[in-house]
mmCIF file of C-alpha atoms and ligand atoms in Angstrom:
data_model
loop_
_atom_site.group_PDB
_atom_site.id
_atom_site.type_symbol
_atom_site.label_atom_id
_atom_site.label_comp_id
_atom_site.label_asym_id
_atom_site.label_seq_id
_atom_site.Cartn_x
_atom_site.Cartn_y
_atom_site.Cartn_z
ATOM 1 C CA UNK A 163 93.904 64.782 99.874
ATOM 2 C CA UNK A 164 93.583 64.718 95.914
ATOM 3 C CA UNK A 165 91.424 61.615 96.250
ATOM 4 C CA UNK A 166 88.690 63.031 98.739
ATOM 5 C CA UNK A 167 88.789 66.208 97.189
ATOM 6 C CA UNK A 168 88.477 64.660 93.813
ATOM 7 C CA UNK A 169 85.523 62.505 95.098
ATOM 8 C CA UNK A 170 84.136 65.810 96.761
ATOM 9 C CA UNK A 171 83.857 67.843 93.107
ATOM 10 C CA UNK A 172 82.788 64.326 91.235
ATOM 11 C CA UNK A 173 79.699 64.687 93.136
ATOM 12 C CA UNK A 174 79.392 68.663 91.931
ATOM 13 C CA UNK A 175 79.328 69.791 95.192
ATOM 14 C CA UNK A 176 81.144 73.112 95.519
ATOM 15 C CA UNK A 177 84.416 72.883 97.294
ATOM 16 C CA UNK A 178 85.935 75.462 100.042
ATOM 17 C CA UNK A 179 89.045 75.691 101.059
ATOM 18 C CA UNK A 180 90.905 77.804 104.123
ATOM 19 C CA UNK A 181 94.159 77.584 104.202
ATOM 20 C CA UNK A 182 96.222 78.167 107.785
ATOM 21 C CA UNK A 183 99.318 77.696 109.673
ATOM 22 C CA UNK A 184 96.910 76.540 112.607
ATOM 23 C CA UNK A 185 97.037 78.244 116.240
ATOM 24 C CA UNK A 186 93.928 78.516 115.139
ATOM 25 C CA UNK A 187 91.825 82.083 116.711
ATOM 26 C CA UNK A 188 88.516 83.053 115.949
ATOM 27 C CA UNK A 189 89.554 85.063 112.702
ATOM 28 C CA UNK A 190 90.016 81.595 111.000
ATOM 29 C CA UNK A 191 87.194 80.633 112.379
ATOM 30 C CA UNK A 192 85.370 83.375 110.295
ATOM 31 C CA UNK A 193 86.824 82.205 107.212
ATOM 32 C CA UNK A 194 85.102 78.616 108.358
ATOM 33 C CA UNK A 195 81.701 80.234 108.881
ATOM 34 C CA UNK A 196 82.036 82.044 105.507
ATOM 35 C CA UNK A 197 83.009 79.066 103.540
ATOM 36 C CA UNK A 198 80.736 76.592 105.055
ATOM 37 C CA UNK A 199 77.583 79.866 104.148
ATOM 38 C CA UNK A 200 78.940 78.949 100.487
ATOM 39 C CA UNK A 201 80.498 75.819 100.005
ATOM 40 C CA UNK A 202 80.127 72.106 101.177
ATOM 41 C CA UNK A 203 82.191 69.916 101.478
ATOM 42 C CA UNK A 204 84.484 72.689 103.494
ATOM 43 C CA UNK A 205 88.107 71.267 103.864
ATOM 44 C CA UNK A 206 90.768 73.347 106.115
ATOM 45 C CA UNK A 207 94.598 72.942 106.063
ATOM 46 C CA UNK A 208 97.203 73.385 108.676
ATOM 47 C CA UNK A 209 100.722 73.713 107.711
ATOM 48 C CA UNK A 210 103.166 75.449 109.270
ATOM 49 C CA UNK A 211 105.263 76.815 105.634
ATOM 50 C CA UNK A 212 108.940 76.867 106.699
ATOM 51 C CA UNK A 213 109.232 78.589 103.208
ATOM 52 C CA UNK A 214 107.922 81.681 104.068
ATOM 53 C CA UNK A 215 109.855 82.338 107.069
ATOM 54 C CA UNK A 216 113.529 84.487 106.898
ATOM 55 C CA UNK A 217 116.546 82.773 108.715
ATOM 56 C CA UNK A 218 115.881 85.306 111.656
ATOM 57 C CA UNK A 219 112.226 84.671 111.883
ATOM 58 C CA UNK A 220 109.681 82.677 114.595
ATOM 59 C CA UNK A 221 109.159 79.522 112.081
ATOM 60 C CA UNK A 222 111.002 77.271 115.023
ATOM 61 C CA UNK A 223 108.699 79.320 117.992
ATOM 62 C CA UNK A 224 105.619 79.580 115.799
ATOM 63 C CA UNK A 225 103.157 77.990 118.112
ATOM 64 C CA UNK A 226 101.634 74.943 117.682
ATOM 65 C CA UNK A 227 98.451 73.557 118.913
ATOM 66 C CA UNK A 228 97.352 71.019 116.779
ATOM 67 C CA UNK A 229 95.337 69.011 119.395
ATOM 68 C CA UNK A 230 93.235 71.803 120.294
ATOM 69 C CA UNK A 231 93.283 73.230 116.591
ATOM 70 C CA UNK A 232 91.200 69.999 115.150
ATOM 71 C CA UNK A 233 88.723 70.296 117.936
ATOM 72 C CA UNK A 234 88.385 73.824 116.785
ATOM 73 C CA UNK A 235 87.622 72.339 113.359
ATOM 74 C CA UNK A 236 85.420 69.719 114.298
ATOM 75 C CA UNK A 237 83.430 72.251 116.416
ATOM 76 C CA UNK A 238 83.392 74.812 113.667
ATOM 77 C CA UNK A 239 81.907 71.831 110.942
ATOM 78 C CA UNK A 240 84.710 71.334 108.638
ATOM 79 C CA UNK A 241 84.640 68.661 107.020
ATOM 80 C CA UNK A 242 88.264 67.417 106.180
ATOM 81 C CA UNK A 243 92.136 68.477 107.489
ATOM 82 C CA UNK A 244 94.653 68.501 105.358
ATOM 83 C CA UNK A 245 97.812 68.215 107.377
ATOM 84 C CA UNK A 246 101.058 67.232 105.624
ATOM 85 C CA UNK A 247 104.039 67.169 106.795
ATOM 86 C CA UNK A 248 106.879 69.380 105.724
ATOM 87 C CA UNK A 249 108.946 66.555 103.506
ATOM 88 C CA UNK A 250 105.680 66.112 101.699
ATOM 89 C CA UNK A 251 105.417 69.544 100.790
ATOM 90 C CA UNK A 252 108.745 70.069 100.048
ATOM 91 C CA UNK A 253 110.960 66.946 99.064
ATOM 92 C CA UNK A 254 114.423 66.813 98.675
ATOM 93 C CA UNK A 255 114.100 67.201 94.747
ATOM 94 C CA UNK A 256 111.821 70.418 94.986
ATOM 95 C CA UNK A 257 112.451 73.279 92.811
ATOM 96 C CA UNK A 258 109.740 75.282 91.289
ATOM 97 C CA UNK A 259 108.789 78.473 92.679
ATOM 98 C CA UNK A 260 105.576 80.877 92.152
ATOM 99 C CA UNK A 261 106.812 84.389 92.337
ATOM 100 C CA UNK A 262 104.386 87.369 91.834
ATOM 101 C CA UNK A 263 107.042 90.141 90.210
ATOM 102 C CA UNK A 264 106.155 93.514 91.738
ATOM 103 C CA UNK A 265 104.041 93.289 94.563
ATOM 104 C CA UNK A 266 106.155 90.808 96.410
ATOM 105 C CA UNK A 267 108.843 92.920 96.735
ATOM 106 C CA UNK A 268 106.855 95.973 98.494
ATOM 107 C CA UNK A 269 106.309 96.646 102.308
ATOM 108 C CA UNK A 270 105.700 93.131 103.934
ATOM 109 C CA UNK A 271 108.053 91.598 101.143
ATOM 110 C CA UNK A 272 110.408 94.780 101.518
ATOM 111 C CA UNK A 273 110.783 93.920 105.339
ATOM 112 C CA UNK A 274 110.348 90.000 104.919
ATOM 113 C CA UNK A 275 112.341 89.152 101.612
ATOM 114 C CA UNK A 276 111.272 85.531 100.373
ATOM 115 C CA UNK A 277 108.425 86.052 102.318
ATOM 116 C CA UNK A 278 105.571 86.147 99.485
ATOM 117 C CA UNK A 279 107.550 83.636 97.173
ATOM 118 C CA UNK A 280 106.907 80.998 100.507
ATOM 119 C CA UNK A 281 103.575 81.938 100.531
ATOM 120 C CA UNK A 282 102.104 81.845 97.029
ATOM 121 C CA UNK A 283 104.423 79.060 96.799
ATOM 122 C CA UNK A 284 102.499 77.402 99.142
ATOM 123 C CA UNK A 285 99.081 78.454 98.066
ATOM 124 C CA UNK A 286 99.564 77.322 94.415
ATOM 125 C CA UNK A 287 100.425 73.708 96.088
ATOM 126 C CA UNK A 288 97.330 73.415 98.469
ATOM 127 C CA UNK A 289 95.378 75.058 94.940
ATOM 128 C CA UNK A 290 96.031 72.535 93.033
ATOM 129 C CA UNK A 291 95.961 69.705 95.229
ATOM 130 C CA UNK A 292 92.514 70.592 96.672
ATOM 131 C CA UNK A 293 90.799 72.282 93.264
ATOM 132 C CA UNK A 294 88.441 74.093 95.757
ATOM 133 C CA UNK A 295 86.137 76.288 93.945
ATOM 134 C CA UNK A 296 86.681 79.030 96.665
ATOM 135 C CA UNK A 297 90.094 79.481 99.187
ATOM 136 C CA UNK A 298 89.410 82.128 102.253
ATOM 137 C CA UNK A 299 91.533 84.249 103.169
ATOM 138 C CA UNK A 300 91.574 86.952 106.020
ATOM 139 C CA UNK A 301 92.089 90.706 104.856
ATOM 140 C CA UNK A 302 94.469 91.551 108.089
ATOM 141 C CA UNK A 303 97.128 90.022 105.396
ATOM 142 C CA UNK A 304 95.844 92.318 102.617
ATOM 143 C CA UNK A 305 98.507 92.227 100.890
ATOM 144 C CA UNK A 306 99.061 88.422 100.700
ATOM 145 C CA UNK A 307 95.320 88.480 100.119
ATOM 146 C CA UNK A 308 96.059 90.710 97.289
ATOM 147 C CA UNK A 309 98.614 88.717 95.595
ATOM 148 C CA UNK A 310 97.261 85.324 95.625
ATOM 149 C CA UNK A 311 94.670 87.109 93.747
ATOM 150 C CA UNK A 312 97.065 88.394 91.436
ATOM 151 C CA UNK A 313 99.069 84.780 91.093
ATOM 152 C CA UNK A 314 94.983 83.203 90.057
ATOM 153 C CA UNK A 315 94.122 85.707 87.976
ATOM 154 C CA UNK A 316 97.574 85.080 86.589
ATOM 155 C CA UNK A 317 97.868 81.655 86.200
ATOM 156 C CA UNK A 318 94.702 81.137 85.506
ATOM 157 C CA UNK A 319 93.729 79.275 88.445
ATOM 158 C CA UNK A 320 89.756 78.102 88.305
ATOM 159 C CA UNK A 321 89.614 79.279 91.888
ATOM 160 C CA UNK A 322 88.194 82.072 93.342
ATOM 161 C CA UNK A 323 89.543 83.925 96.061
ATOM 162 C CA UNK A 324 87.296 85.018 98.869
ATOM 163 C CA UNK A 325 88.911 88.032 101.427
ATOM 164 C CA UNK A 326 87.020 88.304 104.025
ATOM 165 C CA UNK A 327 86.704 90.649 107.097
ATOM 166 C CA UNK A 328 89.411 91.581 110.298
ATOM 167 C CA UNK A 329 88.226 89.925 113.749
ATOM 168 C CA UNK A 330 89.303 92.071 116.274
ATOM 169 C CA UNK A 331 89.415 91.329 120.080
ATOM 170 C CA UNK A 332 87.307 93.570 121.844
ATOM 171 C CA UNK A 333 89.915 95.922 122.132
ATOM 172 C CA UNK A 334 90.384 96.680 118.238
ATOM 173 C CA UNK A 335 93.668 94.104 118.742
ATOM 174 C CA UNK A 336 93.803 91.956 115.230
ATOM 175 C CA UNK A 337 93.398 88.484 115.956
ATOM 176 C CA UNK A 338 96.581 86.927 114.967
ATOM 177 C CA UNK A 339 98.700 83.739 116.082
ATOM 178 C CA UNK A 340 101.634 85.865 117.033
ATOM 179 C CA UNK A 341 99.095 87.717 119.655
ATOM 180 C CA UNK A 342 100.426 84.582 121.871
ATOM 181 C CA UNK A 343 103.714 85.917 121.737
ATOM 182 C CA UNK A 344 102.680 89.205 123.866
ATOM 183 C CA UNK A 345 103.433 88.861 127.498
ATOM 184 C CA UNK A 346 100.758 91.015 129.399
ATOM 185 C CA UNK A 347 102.162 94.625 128.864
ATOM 186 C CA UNK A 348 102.730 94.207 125.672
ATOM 187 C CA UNK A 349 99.329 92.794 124.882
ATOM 188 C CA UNK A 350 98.329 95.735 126.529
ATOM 189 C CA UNK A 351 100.708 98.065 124.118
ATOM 190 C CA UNK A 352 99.753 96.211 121.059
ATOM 191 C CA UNK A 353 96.544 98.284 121.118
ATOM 192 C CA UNK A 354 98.064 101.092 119.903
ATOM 193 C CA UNK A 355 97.717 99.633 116.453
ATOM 194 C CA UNK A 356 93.976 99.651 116.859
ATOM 195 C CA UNK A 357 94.167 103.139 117.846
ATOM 196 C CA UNK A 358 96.197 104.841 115.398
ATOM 197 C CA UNK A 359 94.170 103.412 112.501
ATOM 198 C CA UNK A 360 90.850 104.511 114.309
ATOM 199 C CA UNK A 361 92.178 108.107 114.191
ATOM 200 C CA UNK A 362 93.323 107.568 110.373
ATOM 201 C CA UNK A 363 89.521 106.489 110.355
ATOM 202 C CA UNK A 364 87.620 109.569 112.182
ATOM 203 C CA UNK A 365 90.171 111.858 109.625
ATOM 204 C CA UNK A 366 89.296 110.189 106.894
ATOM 205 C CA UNK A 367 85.613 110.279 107.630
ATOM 206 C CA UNK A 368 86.147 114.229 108.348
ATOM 207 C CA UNK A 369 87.228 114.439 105.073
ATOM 208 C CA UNK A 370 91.011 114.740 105.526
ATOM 209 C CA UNK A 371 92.408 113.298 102.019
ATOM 210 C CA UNK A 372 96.432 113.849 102.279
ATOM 211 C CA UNK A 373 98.109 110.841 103.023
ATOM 212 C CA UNK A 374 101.122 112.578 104.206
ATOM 213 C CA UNK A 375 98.425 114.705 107.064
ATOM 214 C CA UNK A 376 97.130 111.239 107.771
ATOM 215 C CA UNK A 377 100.142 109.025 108.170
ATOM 216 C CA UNK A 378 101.947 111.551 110.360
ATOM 217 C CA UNK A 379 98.740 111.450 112.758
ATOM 218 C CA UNK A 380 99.188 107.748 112.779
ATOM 219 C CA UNK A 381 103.079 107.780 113.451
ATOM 220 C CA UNK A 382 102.392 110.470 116.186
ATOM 221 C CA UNK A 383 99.872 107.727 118.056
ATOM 222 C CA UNK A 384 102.137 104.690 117.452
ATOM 223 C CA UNK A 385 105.090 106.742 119.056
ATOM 224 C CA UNK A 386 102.633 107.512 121.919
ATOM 225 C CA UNK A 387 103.474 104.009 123.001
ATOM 226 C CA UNK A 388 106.994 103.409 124.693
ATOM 227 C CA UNK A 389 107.021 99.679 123.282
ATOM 228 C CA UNK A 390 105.953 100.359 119.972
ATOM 229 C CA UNK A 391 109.085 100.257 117.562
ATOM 230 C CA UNK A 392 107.472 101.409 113.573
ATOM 231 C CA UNK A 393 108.607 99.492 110.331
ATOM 232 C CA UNK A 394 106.160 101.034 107.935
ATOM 233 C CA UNK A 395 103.045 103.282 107.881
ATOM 234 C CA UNK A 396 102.183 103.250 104.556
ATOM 235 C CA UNK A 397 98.683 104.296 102.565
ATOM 236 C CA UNK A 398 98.474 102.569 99.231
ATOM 237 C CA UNK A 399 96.176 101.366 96.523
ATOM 238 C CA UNK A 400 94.351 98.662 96.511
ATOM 239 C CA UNK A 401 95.330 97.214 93.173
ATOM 240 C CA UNK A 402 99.093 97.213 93.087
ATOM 241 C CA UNK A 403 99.942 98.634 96.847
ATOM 242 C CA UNK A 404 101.866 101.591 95.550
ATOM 243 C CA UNK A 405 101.901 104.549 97.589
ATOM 244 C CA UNK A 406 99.194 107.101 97.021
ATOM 245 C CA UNK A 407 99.597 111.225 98.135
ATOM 246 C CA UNK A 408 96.070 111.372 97.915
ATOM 247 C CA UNK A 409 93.421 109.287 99.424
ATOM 248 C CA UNK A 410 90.765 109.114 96.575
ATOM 249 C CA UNK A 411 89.709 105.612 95.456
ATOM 250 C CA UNK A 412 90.311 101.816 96.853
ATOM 251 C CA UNK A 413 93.253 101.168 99.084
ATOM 252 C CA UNK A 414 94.438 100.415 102.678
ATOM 253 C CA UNK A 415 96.297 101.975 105.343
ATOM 254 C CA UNK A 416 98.878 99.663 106.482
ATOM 255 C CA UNK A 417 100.772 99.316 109.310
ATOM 256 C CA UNK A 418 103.481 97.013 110.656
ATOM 257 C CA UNK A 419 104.877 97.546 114.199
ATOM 258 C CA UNK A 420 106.903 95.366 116.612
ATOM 259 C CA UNK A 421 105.572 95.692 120.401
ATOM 260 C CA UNK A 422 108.619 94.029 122.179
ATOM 261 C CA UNK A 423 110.225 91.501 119.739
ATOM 262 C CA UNK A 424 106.671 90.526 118.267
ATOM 263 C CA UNK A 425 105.920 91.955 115.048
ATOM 264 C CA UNK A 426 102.575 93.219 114.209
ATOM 265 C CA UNK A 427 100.456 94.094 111.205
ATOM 266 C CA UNK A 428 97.127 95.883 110.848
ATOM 267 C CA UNK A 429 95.220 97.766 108.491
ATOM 268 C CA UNK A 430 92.289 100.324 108.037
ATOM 269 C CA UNK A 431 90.765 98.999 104.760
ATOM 270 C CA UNK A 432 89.287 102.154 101.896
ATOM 271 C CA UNK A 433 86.723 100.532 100.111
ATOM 272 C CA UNK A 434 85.062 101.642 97.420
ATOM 273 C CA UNK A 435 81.646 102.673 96.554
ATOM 274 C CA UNK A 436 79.098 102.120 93.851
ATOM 275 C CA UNK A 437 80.812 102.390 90.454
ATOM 276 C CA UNK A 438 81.587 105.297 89.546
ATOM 277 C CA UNK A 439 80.884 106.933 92.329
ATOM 278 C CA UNK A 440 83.902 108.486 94.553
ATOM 279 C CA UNK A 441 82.654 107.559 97.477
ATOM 280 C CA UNK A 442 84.857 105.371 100.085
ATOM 281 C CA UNK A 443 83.850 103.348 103.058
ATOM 282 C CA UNK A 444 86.549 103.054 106.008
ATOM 283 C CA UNK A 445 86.581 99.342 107.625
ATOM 284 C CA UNK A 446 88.867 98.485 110.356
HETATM 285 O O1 LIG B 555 98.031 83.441 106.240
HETATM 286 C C1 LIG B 555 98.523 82.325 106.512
HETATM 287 O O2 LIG B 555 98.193 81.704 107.530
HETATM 288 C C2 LIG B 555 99.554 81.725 105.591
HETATM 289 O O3 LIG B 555 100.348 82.698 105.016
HETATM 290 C C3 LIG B 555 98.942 80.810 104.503
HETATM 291 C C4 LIG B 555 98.030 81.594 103.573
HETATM 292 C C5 LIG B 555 98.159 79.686 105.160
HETATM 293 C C6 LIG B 555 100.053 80.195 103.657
HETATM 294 O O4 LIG B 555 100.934 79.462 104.428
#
């Protein structure tokens, strides 16, 4: 992989990467579309990161469709998989860890501990073994999103970080690999997500401003649903995820909910306006 992407910025072509864990929806196929708009060659990775899963987590159920996941990539343009295998990644002699101090311990990393250390463990690896100019990643992980920004701004990593958009099923569900896990009523249930952050959206463009006002509407919603079990409702900042009482520049409204045993995140993202300007636009 550090030969053809080597080869690839020798000819100053401008490279992309998206990184995944494959079971591959159409949410990473919008990363594809976005990177191949600004980059060619376009290379895509699967690899399923047994460091960012907890003891009690789905790393041995996390599905895997590889066969069907490279047609998806040949169909969508990419031009090269990167695919290692877990002993490559990791071999017996590995010890260096990339740990973003802070960040990685709040909400996801609060409920997942060791979570984020997998991840931009990970990231930093595929980073500097591709060189891409750009990486893609999906804003339904803000917060990952978030710190792998952090970690390159940090480290001084010559790779941007593009965050791009939610795909939602028609529904408002957020496409996400662990959707397979939802037998039929709880697919149905899962909506609820959707729901609650669309009323957080019609208050917010009311004017309602209190995050306390807000989050309670959302709770109320999410307990609307008999299957719905809450781990956090949370509104936060955009820059270091800390929790805000006021809604009044940049941030998110996160949620993470199990439906069943299948846990579940979603967010309404604040964004801001023109500089200076206190304006916010709501996008779910
Ligand atoms: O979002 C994911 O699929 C994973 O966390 C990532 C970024 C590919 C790292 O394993």
């Amino acid at each position: 992989m550090k030969e053809v992407a080597r080869q690839a910025r020798a000819g100053g072509r401008i490279v992309g990467l998206v990184p995944t864990m494959g079971a591959l929806h159409a949410g990473h196929t919008s990363l594809i579309v976005r990177a191949k708009r600004e980059c060619s060659p376009v290379i895509a990775s699967i690899f399923v990161n047994p460091k960012q899963f907890g003891p009690n987590e789905d790393f041995a159920k996390y599905p895997r469709t590889f066969e069907s996941d490279c047609e998806k990539l040949k169909q969508a343009g990419v031009d090269a998989l990167f695919a290692p295998e877990a002993a490559e990644v990791y071999p017996k002699s590995f010890s260096t860890y990339v740990h973003v101090e802070g960040l990685s311990e709040r909400l996801e990393g609060r409920s997942r501990p060791g979570h984020f250390r997998g991840v931009t463990t990970v990231v930093m690896k595929l980073l500097q073994i591709v060189q891409p100019h750009r990486a893609y990643f999906g804003r339904k992980d803000a917060q990952q999103a978030r710190l792998i920004s952090q970690m390159a701004r940090d480290l001084n990593l010559d790779s941007e970080i593009v965050v791009c958009p939610i795909v939602r099923e028609p529904d408002g569900l957020a496409l996400s690999s662990r959707n397979l896990y939802l037998n039929p009523e709880e697919r149905k249930a899962a909506t609820v997500l959707y729901q609650s952050l669309e009323l957080a959206k019609k208050e917010l463009e009311a004017g309602e401003r209190d995050a306390l006002h807000l989050q309670s509407g959302v709770r109320r919603k999410l307990a609307s649903e008999r299957l719905a079990v809450v781990d956090y409702v949370e509104i936060v900042n955009a820059e270091d995820f800390e929790p805000v009482a006021r809604v009044s520049k940049a941030g998110y409204v996160l949620l993470a909910v199990f439906i069943g045993k299948t846990r579940l995140i979603d967010n309404l993202y604040l964004e801001p306006g023109s500089p200076g300007s206190d304006e916010l636009a709501f996008h779910l």
